Amino acid sequence: MPEVVPFAKGAEEHVLLPGMANRHGLIAGATGTGKTVTLRVIAERFSAQGVPVFLSDIKGDLSGMGQPGVANPKIDQRVKDLGIEAVPFAGFPVEFWDVLGEQGHPVRATVSDMGPLLLGRLLGLNEVQGGVLSLVFKIADDQGLLLLDLKDLRAMLSFAAENASQFQTSYGNVSAASVGAIQRGLLALEQQGGDKLFGEPALDLDDLMQTGAGGKGVINVLAADKLVQSPNVYATFLLWLMSELFERLPEVGDPEKPKIAFFFDEAHLLFDDAPKFLRDKIEQVVRLIRSKGVGVYFVTQNPLDVPETVLGQLGNRVQHALRSFTPRDQKAVKTAAETFRANPKLNTAEVITQLGVGEALVSLLDARGAPTLVDRAVIFPPASRLEPLTPGEREAAIKGSAIYGHYERAIDRESAFEFLKVRNAPAASGGQAGAPPPSGAAVPEGKREKPSEFEKMITSVGTSVLRAAGSQMGRTLVRGILGSIFGGALGKTSARRRSRRY
């Protein structure tokens, strides 16, 4: 393992121990106090230790991490303040991703993978509407219809509404008003560009957990300067990604170093307007994902943005300056001060308001898992280039990637939309479109007529699914609902095994 390098220096040098890095962390502070530089420096340390990183580039200024940095007056002053000789400038292996497909490899999930819970949150559905959405997902599962993109979901919603009387006995009431609300939510989502999140090829998590030259962990940079303008899409995508990591990765206990470090910038968006049951599940995921070898680091302006149940799981803390102008600000300062292990030589609450740019209060977990005494420290300068890449440099980096061309080619294979279109074809030409029998309804053997169009469609679906599953492009499509934490609440999850497609 590469040498562990400090990222901050105060009364002593502060090192984030690889064996404690999966105990999660918090980087907090007011705007302009140096949070982004701290995120960058810690990500560099992880990469140097062979740990892959996933982070969001909210302001568009992290793309230069693939290039070595250069000296400038601010860095020279920081070097002087720290009393070190020089910064060992270096670049790190970087992959660029973008939900919108403009500044990186397109990143997608299938509608089935996203599941009704997260999709309902994305669409802003109430409890009744969310229940109807879950019901529609269940019908799709039972009928063997694949939900890959939004047109599949739209078609499935229409199908369920048109055959509501057939499904009522076995599934419950499919309210036309709720279906209409969901359809309107999908339209609004498409207008925000959220439809680009759904489809195939879906993101393969293995592509996020790679190492590059010299054994350095790949830093996966999500272009989020435009995405964050749709905060629901941004927060739901990152929550989905975190839950996928939880569900996909096996238990490893306490590894020597994390399998991946996951940075959640603008963390307050994850919890804003989230119902209590979802907050509870997020807290469970954060608590349990540690044993999967994943370190989660929340980056936010105010520690009060993170619920106490989650805040209590964050063992590694870097607190930049907070301003105390309002009663809420004063409460935030007090809360932040009380969460640190007290240092008798430091008035924590007072120092928080006095920190300069690039300074922070630091408390990390030691080798025994105990928090160190809080210390006032200066963050080391980053080794990578501070200036973002030019459009030409970014394009060259994307096209030079080993995975370039795979995600860029969208796939639209046969799924619910196509099969439901076939089913409706007889009705459009004046024929009789077959409607599904109520679930569990027995048909006497002597009275069974020739297969209906619906039955033919289901047979065709099964054949297509088997054909897709047996091909190299095949992939088991299951619904991910915050991993196996939900157990059988809305359907059991299955192990996902995605084939490499190169």
Coordinates of C-alpha atoms in Angstrom, one line a residue:
M1 CA 0.0 0.0 0.0
P2 CA 1.3 3.5 -0.8
E3 CA 2.6 5.7 1.9
V4 CA -0.1 7.4 3.9
V5 CA 0.3 11.2 3.4
P6 CA -1.2 13.8 5.7
F7 CA -3.8 16.2 4.3
A8 CA -3.8 18.8 7.1
K9 CA -1.3 20.1 9.7
G10 CA -2.0 21.8 13.0
A11 CA -0.4 21.0 16.3
E12 CA 0.3 17.7 14.5
E13 CA -0.1 16.2 11.1
H14 CA -3.5 14.7 10.3
V15 CA -3.7 11.5 8.4
L16 CA -6.9 9.7 7.3
L17 CA -6.1 6.1 8.0
P18 CA -7.2 3.7 5.2
G19 CA -8.5 1.2 7.7
M20 CA -10.8 3.8 9.2
A21 CA -11.8 5.6 6.0
N22 CA -15.0 3.4 5.6
R23 CA -16.3 4.9 8.9
H24 CA -17.6 7.8 6.8
G25 CA -17.0 11.5 7.2
L26 CA -18.2 15.1 7.1
I27 CA -16.7 18.1 5.3
A28 CA -18.7 21.2 6.4
G29 CA -18.3 25.0 6.3
A30 CA -19.7 28.2 4.9
T31 CA -19.4 29.1 1.2
G32 CA -15.9 30.2 0.3
T33 CA -14.1 28.6 3.2
G34 CA -12.3 25.9 1.3
K35 CA -14.6 22.8 1.4
T36 CA -14.0 22.0 -2.3
V37 CA -10.2 22.1 -1.9
T38 CA -10.5 19.8 1.1
L39 CA -12.6 17.4 -0.9
R40 CA -10.1 17.4 -3.7
V41 CA -7.1 16.8 -1.4
I42 CA -8.8 13.9 0.4
A43 CA -9.9 12.4 -2.9
E44 CA -6.2 12.6 -4.1
R45 CA -5.1 10.8 -0.9
F46 CA -7.6 8.1 -1.5
S47 CA -6.5 7.7 -5.2
A48 CA -2.8 7.5 -4.2
Q49 CA -3.7 4.6 -1.9
G50 CA -5.4 2.7 -4.7
V51 CA -9.0 3.6 -3.5
P52 CA -11.4 4.5 -6.3
V53 CA -13.4 7.7 -5.7
F54 CA -16.8 9.0 -6.9
L55 CA -17.5 12.7 -6.5
S56 CA -19.8 15.4 -7.9
D57 CA -18.4 18.4 -9.6
I58 CA -20.9 21.0 -8.6
K59 CA -19.1 24.1 -9.7
G60 CA -17.2 22.6 -12.7
D61 CA -13.8 23.1 -11.2
L62 CA -12.7 19.6 -10.4
S63 CA -12.0 18.4 -13.9
G64 CA -8.3 19.3 -13.7
M65 CA -7.6 16.5 -11.2
G66 CA -6.2 14.4 -14.1
Q67 CA -3.4 16.9 -14.7
P68 CA -0.5 17.8 -12.4
G69 CA -0.7 21.1 -10.6
V70 CA 1.6 24.1 -11.0
A71 CA 2.8 26.6 -8.4
N72 CA 1.1 29.9 -7.9
P73 CA 1.3 32.6 -5.2
K74 CA -1.5 31.1 -3.1
I75 CA 0.0 27.7 -3.1
D76 CA 3.4 29.2 -2.3
Q77 CA 2.0 31.0 0.7
R78 CA 0.2 27.8 1.9
V79 CA 3.5 25.9 1.6
K80 CA 5.2 28.6 3.7
D81 CA 2.4 28.5 6.3
L82 CA 2.7 24.7 6.6
G83 CA 6.4 24.8 6.8
I84 CA 6.9 22.1 4.1
E85 CA 9.4 22.1 1.3
A86 CA 7.1 21.9 -1.8
V87 CA 4.0 20.2 -3.2
P88 CA 4.6 17.0 -5.1
F89 CA 2.5 18.0 -8.1
A90 CA 0.8 15.0 -9.8
G91 CA -2.2 14.1 -11.9
F92 CA -4.6 11.2 -11.1
P93 CA -6.6 8.8 -13.3
V94 CA -10.0 10.4 -14.0
E95 CA -13.2 9.2 -15.6
F96 CA -15.9 11.8 -16.5
W97 CA -19.6 11.0 -16.2
D98 CA -22.7 13.0 -17.0
V99 CA -26.4 12.1 -16.7
L100 CA -27.1 14.6 -19.5
G101 CA -24.4 13.0 -21.6
E102 CA -22.7 16.3 -22.5
Q103 CA -19.5 16.4 -20.4
G104 CA -18.8 12.8 -19.8
H105 CA -19.9 9.2 -20.4
P106 CA -23.7 9.0 -20.2
V107 CA -24.8 7.4 -17.0
R108 CA -28.1 5.6 -16.9
A109 CA -30.3 3.4 -14.8
T110 CA -33.3 1.3 -15.8
V111 CA -36.7 2.2 -14.5
S112 CA -36.8 -1.2 -12.9
D113 CA -33.5 -0.6 -11.1
M114 CA -34.6 2.7 -9.8
G115 CA -37.8 1.2 -8.3
P116 CA -41.0 2.8 -7.2
L117 CA -39.8 4.2 -3.9
L118 CA -37.0 6.4 -5.4
L119 CA -39.0 7.1 -8.5
G120 CA -41.9 8.3 -6.4
R121 CA -39.6 10.6 -4.5
L122 CA -38.2 11.9 -7.8
L123 CA -41.7 12.7 -9.1
G124 CA -42.8 14.2 -5.8
L125 CA -45.7 11.7 -5.4
N126 CA -47.9 11.6 -2.3
E127 CA -48.5 8.3 -0.4
V128 CA -51.6 7.3 -2.5
Q129 CA -49.9 8.1 -5.8
G130 CA -46.8 6.2 -4.7
G131 CA -48.9 3.2 -3.8
V132 CA -50.4 3.2 -7.4
L133 CA -46.9 3.4 -8.8
S134 CA -45.8 0.4 -6.7
L135 CA -48.9 -1.4 -7.9
V136 CA -48.0 -0.8 -11.5
F137 CA -44.5 -2.0 -11.0
K138 CA -46.0 -5.2 -9.4
I139 CA -48.2 -5.8 -12.4
A140 CA -45.3 -5.3 -14.8
D141 CA -43.3 -7.9 -12.8
D142 CA -46.1 -10.4 -12.8
Q143 CA -46.7 -10.0 -16.5
G144 CA -43.0 -10.2 -17.3
L145 CA -42.8 -6.8 -18.8
L146 CA -39.5 -5.0 -18.7
L147 CA -39.4 -1.4 -17.6
L148 CA -36.2 0.1 -19.0
D149 CA -37.0 3.7 -19.9
L150 CA -39.7 6.3 -19.3
K151 CA -41.7 5.3 -22.4
D152 CA -42.0 1.8 -21.0
L153 CA -43.4 3.2 -17.7
R154 CA -45.8 5.5 -19.6
A155 CA -47.1 2.6 -21.6
M156 CA -47.4 0.4 -18.5
L157 CA -49.3 3.2 -16.7
S158 CA -51.8 3.5 -19.6
F159 CA -52.1 -0.3 -19.8
A160 CA -52.9 -0.6 -16.0
A161 CA -55.4 2.3 -16.2
E162 CA -57.2 0.8 -19.2
N163 CA -57.5 -2.6 -17.6
A164 CA -58.1 -1.3 -14.0
S165 CA -61.3 -3.4 -13.6
Q166 CA -59.3 -6.6 -14.5
F167 CA -56.6 -5.8 -11.9
Q168 CA -58.7 -4.5 -9.1
T169 CA -59.4 -7.8 -7.4
S170 CA -55.9 -9.0 -7.3
Y171 CA -53.9 -5.8 -7.0
G172 CA -56.2 -3.1 -5.7
N173 CA -57.7 0.1 -7.2
V174 CA -55.8 1.7 -10.0
S175 CA -56.9 5.3 -9.6
A176 CA -57.2 7.2 -12.9
A177 CA -56.4 10.4 -10.9
S178 CA -53.2 8.9 -9.5
V179 CA -52.2 7.6 -12.9
G180 CA -52.7 11.1 -14.3
A181 CA -50.6 12.7 -11.6
I182 CA -47.8 10.2 -12.3
Q183 CA -48.0 10.9 -16.0
R184 CA -47.8 14.6 -15.4
G185 CA -44.8 14.1 -13.1
L186 CA -43.1 12.1 -15.8
L187 CA -43.7 15.0 -18.3
A188 CA -42.2 17.5 -15.9
L189 CA -39.2 15.2 -15.3
E190 CA -38.6 15.0 -19.1
Q191 CA -38.7 18.7 -19.3
Q192 CA -35.9 18.9 -16.7
G193 CA -33.8 16.4 -18.8
G194 CA -34.4 13.7 -16.2
D195 CA -35.5 11.2 -18.9
K196 CA -31.9 10.9 -20.0
L197 CA -31.2 9.1 -16.7
F198 CA -33.2 6.1 -17.7
G199 CA -32.3 3.5 -20.3
E200 CA -29.6 1.2 -21.4
P201 CA -26.8 0.4 -21.2
A202 CA -27.2 0.9 -17.5
L203 CA -24.2 1.9 -15.4
D204 CA -22.0 -1.0 -14.4
L205 CA -20.7 -0.4 -10.9
D206 CA -17.5 -2.3 -11.8
D207 CA -16.6 0.7 -14.0
L208 CA -16.5 2.9 -11.0
M209 CA -14.1 0.7 -9.0
Q210 CA -11.1 0.7 -11.3
T211 CA -7.4 1.5 -10.8
G212 CA -5.2 3.3 -13.2
A213 CA -1.5 3.7 -13.8
G214 CA 0.7 3.0 -10.8
G215 CA -2.2 1.4 -9.0
K216 CA -3.9 4.7 -8.3
G217 CA -7.6 4.6 -7.8
V218 CA -9.7 6.1 -10.6
I219 CA -11.5 9.4 -9.6
N220 CA -14.9 9.3 -11.1
V221 CA -16.1 12.9 -11.6
L222 CA -19.8 13.4 -12.2
A223 CA -20.5 16.7 -14.1
A224 CA -23.2 18.2 -11.9
D225 CA -23.1 21.9 -12.6
K226 CA -26.3 21.6 -14.7
L227 CA -27.7 18.5 -13.0
V228 CA -27.8 20.2 -9.6
Q229 CA -30.3 22.8 -11.1
S230 CA -32.7 19.8 -10.9
P231 CA -32.0 19.0 -7.3
N232 CA -34.5 16.1 -7.1
V233 CA -32.8 14.4 -10.1
Y234 CA -29.4 15.0 -8.6
A235 CA -30.2 13.8 -5.1
T236 CA -32.2 10.7 -6.3
F237 CA -29.5 9.6 -8.6
L238 CA -26.8 9.7 -5.9
L239 CA -29.1 8.0 -3.5
W240 CA -29.8 5.3 -6.1
L241 CA -26.1 4.9 -6.7
M242 CA -25.3 4.6 -3.0
S243 CA -28.1 2.0 -2.6
E244 CA -26.8 0.1 -5.6
L245 CA -23.3 -0.1 -4.0
F246 CA -24.9 -1.4 -0.8
E247 CA -26.9 -4.0 -2.6
R248 CA -24.2 -5.1 -5.0
L249 CA -21.1 -5.4 -2.8
P250 CA -20.5 -8.3 -0.5
E251 CA -19.9 -8.0 3.3
V252 CA -16.2 -7.5 4.0
G253 CA -16.2 -6.3 7.6
D254 CA -13.3 -3.9 8.2
P255 CA -11.0 -4.0 5.2
E256 CA -7.5 -2.5 5.1
K257 CA -8.9 0.2 2.8
P258 CA -12.3 1.1 1.3
K259 CA -13.4 -0.4 -2.0
I260 CA -14.6 3.0 -3.0
A261 CA -15.0 6.4 -1.4
F262 CA -18.3 8.1 -2.2
F263 CA -18.6 11.9 -1.8
F264 CA -22.0 13.4 -1.6
D265 CA -21.7 17.2 -2.3
E266 CA -24.6 19.5 -1.4
A267 CA -25.7 16.8 1.0
H268 CA -28.7 18.8 2.2
L269 CA -30.5 17.9 -1.1
L270 CA -30.6 14.3 0.0
F271 CA -32.7 15.1 3.0
D272 CA -34.7 18.1 1.9
D273 CA -38.4 17.2 1.8
A274 CA -37.6 13.5 2.3
P275 CA -40.4 11.7 4.3
K276 CA -39.4 10.2 7.7
F277 CA -39.4 6.6 6.5
L278 CA -37.0 7.5 3.7
R279 CA -34.7 9.3 6.1
D280 CA -34.7 6.2 8.3
K281 CA -33.7 4.0 5.4
I282 CA -30.9 6.4 4.4
E283 CA -29.7 6.3 8.0
Q284 CA -29.7 2.5 7.8
V285 CA -27.8 2.4 4.5
V286 CA -25.2 4.8 5.8
R287 CA -24.8 2.7 9.0
L288 CA -24.6 -0.7 7.2
I289 CA -22.7 0.2 4.0
R290 CA -19.5 0.5 6.1
S291 CA -19.3 -3.3 6.3
K292 CA -19.4 -3.4 2.4
G293 CA -16.2 -1.4 2.3
V294 CA -17.7 1.9 1.2
G295 CA -16.8 5.2 2.8
V296 CA -19.5 7.9 2.5
Y297 CA -18.4 11.5 2.9
F298 CA -21.1 14.2 3.1
V299 CA -20.1 17.7 2.0
T300 CA -22.4 20.5 3.1
Q301 CA -22.4 24.1 4.3
N302 CA -24.0 23.5 7.7
P303 CA -23.8 20.3 9.9
L304 CA -27.5 20.8 10.7
D305 CA -28.2 19.9 7.1
V306 CA -27.5 16.3 8.1
P307 CA -29.9 14.5 10.5
E308 CA -28.5 13.6 13.9
T309 CA -29.0 9.9 13.2
V310 CA -26.7 10.2 10.2
L311 CA -24.4 12.7 11.7
G312 CA -23.6 10.3 14.5
Q313 CA -22.3 7.8 11.9
L314 CA -19.6 10.2 10.6
G315 CA -16.4 9.5 12.4
N316 CA -14.0 11.7 10.4
R317 CA -14.7 15.4 10.6
V318 CA -13.3 18.4 8.8
Q319 CA -15.1 21.6 9.9
H320 CA -14.3 24.9 8.1
A321 CA -15.5 28.2 9.2
L322 CA -19.2 28.9 10.1
R323 CA -20.7 32.3 10.3
S324 CA -22.9 33.2 13.3
F325 CA -25.4 35.8 12.1
T326 CA -28.7 34.3 12.9
P327 CA -30.1 32.1 15.7
R328 CA -29.9 29.1 13.4
D329 CA -26.3 29.9 12.6
Q330 CA -25.5 30.1 16.4
K331 CA -27.2 26.7 16.9
A332 CA -25.1 25.3 14.0
V333 CA -21.9 26.6 15.6
K334 CA -22.9 25.1 19.0
T335 CA -23.8 21.7 17.4
A336 CA -20.6 21.5 15.4
A337 CA -18.5 22.3 18.5
E338 CA -20.3 19.7 20.6
T339 CA -19.8 16.9 18.1
F340 CA -16.0 17.1 18.4
R341 CA -13.9 15.4 21.0
A342 CA -13.0 18.4 23.3
N343 CA -9.5 19.7 23.3
P344 CA -8.7 21.5 26.6
K345 CA -6.4 23.8 24.7
L346 CA -9.0 25.0 22.3
N347 CA -12.3 26.8 22.6
T348 CA -14.0 25.0 19.7
A349 CA -17.2 27.1 19.4
E350 CA -15.1 30.3 19.4
V351 CA -12.5 29.1 16.9
I352 CA -15.2 27.9 14.3
T353 CA -16.1 31.5 13.7
Q354 CA -12.5 32.6 13.4
L355 CA -11.1 30.1 10.9
G356 CA -9.6 31.6 7.7
V357 CA -9.9 30.2 4.2
G358 CA -8.1 26.8 4.1
E359 CA -8.2 26.4 7.8
A360 CA -10.4 23.8 9.5
L361 CA -11.1 22.0 12.8
V362 CA -10.0 18.4 12.2
S363 CA -10.8 15.3 14.2
L364 CA -10.2 11.8 12.7
L365 CA -10.5 8.3 13.9
D366 CA -7.3 6.8 15.2
A367 CA -6.1 3.1 14.8
R368 CA -8.4 2.1 17.6
G369 CA -11.4 3.7 16.1
A370 CA -11.6 6.5 18.6
P371 CA -11.8 10.2 17.5
T372 CA -8.7 12.3 18.0
L373 CA -8.8 15.6 20.0
V374 CA -10.1 18.4 17.8
D375 CA -7.2 20.5 16.3
R376 CA -7.1 23.7 14.4
A377 CA -5.2 22.9 11.2
V378 CA -4.3 24.1 7.7
I379 CA -5.3 22.0 4.7
F380 CA -2.4 21.0 2.4
P381 CA -2.5 22.3 -1.2
P382 CA -3.8 19.9 -3.9
A383 CA -1.3 18.1 -6.1
S384 CA -3.5 18.2 -9.1
R385 CA -4.3 21.2 -11.4
L386 CA -6.6 23.7 -9.9
E387 CA -7.8 25.2 -13.3
P388 CA -10.5 23.1 -15.0
L389 CA -9.9 21.4 -18.3
T390 CA -10.7 23.2 -21.5
P391 CA -13.6 21.7 -23.6
G392 CA -11.0 20.2 -25.9
E393 CA -9.0 18.7 -23.1
R394 CA -12.1 17.2 -21.6
E395 CA -13.2 15.7 -24.9
A396 CA -9.8 14.2 -25.4
A397 CA -9.9 12.7 -21.9
I398 CA -13.3 11.2 -22.5
K399 CA -12.4 9.7 -25.9
G400 CA -9.2 8.4 -24.6
S401 CA -11.0 6.3 -21.9
A402 CA -11.0 2.5 -22.1
I403 CA -14.8 2.5 -21.8
Y404 CA -15.4 5.2 -24.5
G405 CA -18.0 4.1 -27.0
H406 CA -19.8 1.7 -24.7
Y407 CA -22.1 4.0 -22.8
E408 CA -22.2 6.5 -25.7
R409 CA -24.3 4.0 -27.8
A410 CA -27.8 3.9 -26.4
I411 CA -29.7 0.6 -26.6
D412 CA -33.5 0.5 -27.1
R413 CA -34.4 -3.2 -27.0
E414 CA -37.8 -4.8 -26.8
S415 CA -39.5 -4.0 -23.5
A416 CA -42.9 -3.0 -22.2
F417 CA -43.5 -0.3 -24.7
E418 CA -42.9 -2.5 -27.7
F419 CA -45.0 -5.4 -26.4
L420 CA -47.9 -3.3 -25.3
K421 CA -47.8 -1.6 -28.7
V422 CA -48.2 -5.0 -30.3
R423 CA -51.0 -5.9 -28.0
N424 CA -52.9 -2.7 -29.0
A425 CA -52.4 -3.2 -32.7
P426 CA -55.6 -5.4 -33.2
A427 CA -57.7 -2.7 -31.5
A428 CA -56.2 0.0 -33.7
S429 CA -57.1 -2.1 -36.9
G430 CA -60.7 -2.8 -35.7
G431 CA -60.0 -6.1 -34.1
Q432 CA -60.4 -7.2 -30.5
A433 CA -57.4 -6.6 -28.2
G434 CA -57.0 -9.2 -25.6
A435 CA -57.3 -8.1 -22.0
P436 CA -55.5 -10.1 -19.2
P437 CA -57.6 -12.3 -17.1
P438 CA -57.7 -11.5 -13.4
S439 CA -54.7 -12.9 -11.6
G440 CA -55.4 -16.4 -10.2
A441 CA -58.6 -16.8 -12.2
A442 CA -58.9 -20.4 -13.4
V443 CA -60.2 -21.2 -16.9
P444 CA -61.9 -24.6 -17.4
E445 CA -59.9 -26.9 -19.6
G446 CA -62.8 -27.6 -21.9
K447 CA -63.7 -23.9 -22.4
R448 CA -60.2 -22.6 -23.2
E449 CA -60.2 -21.0 -26.6
K450 CA -57.2 -20.2 -28.8
P451 CA -54.6 -17.9 -27.1
S452 CA -55.6 -14.3 -27.0
E453 CA -53.4 -11.5 -28.3
F454 CA -52.4 -10.8 -24.7
E455 CA -51.4 -14.4 -24.1
K456 CA -49.4 -14.4 -27.3
M457 CA -47.7 -11.2 -26.1
I458 CA -46.7 -12.7 -22.8
T459 CA -45.3 -15.7 -24.5
S460 CA -43.3 -13.4 -26.7
V461 CA -42.1 -11.5 -23.7
G462 CA -40.9 -14.6 -22.1
T463 CA -39.0 -15.7 -25.2
S464 CA -37.4 -12.3 -25.6
V465 CA -36.3 -12.2 -21.9
L466 CA -34.8 -15.6 -22.2
R467 CA -33.0 -14.6 -25.4
A468 CA -31.7 -11.4 -23.9
A469 CA -30.6 -13.2 -20.7
G470 CA -28.6 -15.7 -22.7
S471 CA -26.8 -13.1 -24.8
Q472 CA -23.6 -11.2 -24.0
M473 CA -25.7 -8.0 -23.7
G474 CA -28.1 -9.8 -21.4
R475 CA -28.5 -8.5 -17.8
T476 CA -30.9 -9.5 -15.0
L477 CA -33.3 -6.6 -14.5
V478 CA -34.5 -6.4 -11.0
R479 CA -36.0 -3.7 -8.9
G480 CA -33.6 -2.0 -6.5
I481 CA -35.3 -0.5 -3.5
L482 CA -32.5 0.7 -1.3
G483 CA -31.0 -2.7 -1.4
S484 CA -32.1 -5.7 0.7
I485 CA -32.9 -3.4 3.6
F486 CA -36.5 -3.4 2.4
G487 CA -36.6 -7.2 2.4
G488 CA -40.0 -8.3 1.1
A489 CA -41.8 -4.9 1.6
L490 CA -42.1 -4.3 -2.1
G491 CA -40.6 -7.4 -3.6
K492 CA -37.5 -9.4 -2.9
T493 CA -34.2 -8.2 -4.5
S494 CA -32.0 -10.5 -6.4
A495 CA -28.2 -10.6 -6.8
R496 CA -27.2 -8.6 -9.8
R497 CA -24.5 -9.9 -12.0
R498 CA -23.6 -7.7 -14.9
S499 CA -21.5 -9.1 -17.6
R500 CA -18.5 -7.1 -18.9
R501 CA -19.3 -5.6 -22.3
Y502 CA -16.1 -4.9 -24.0

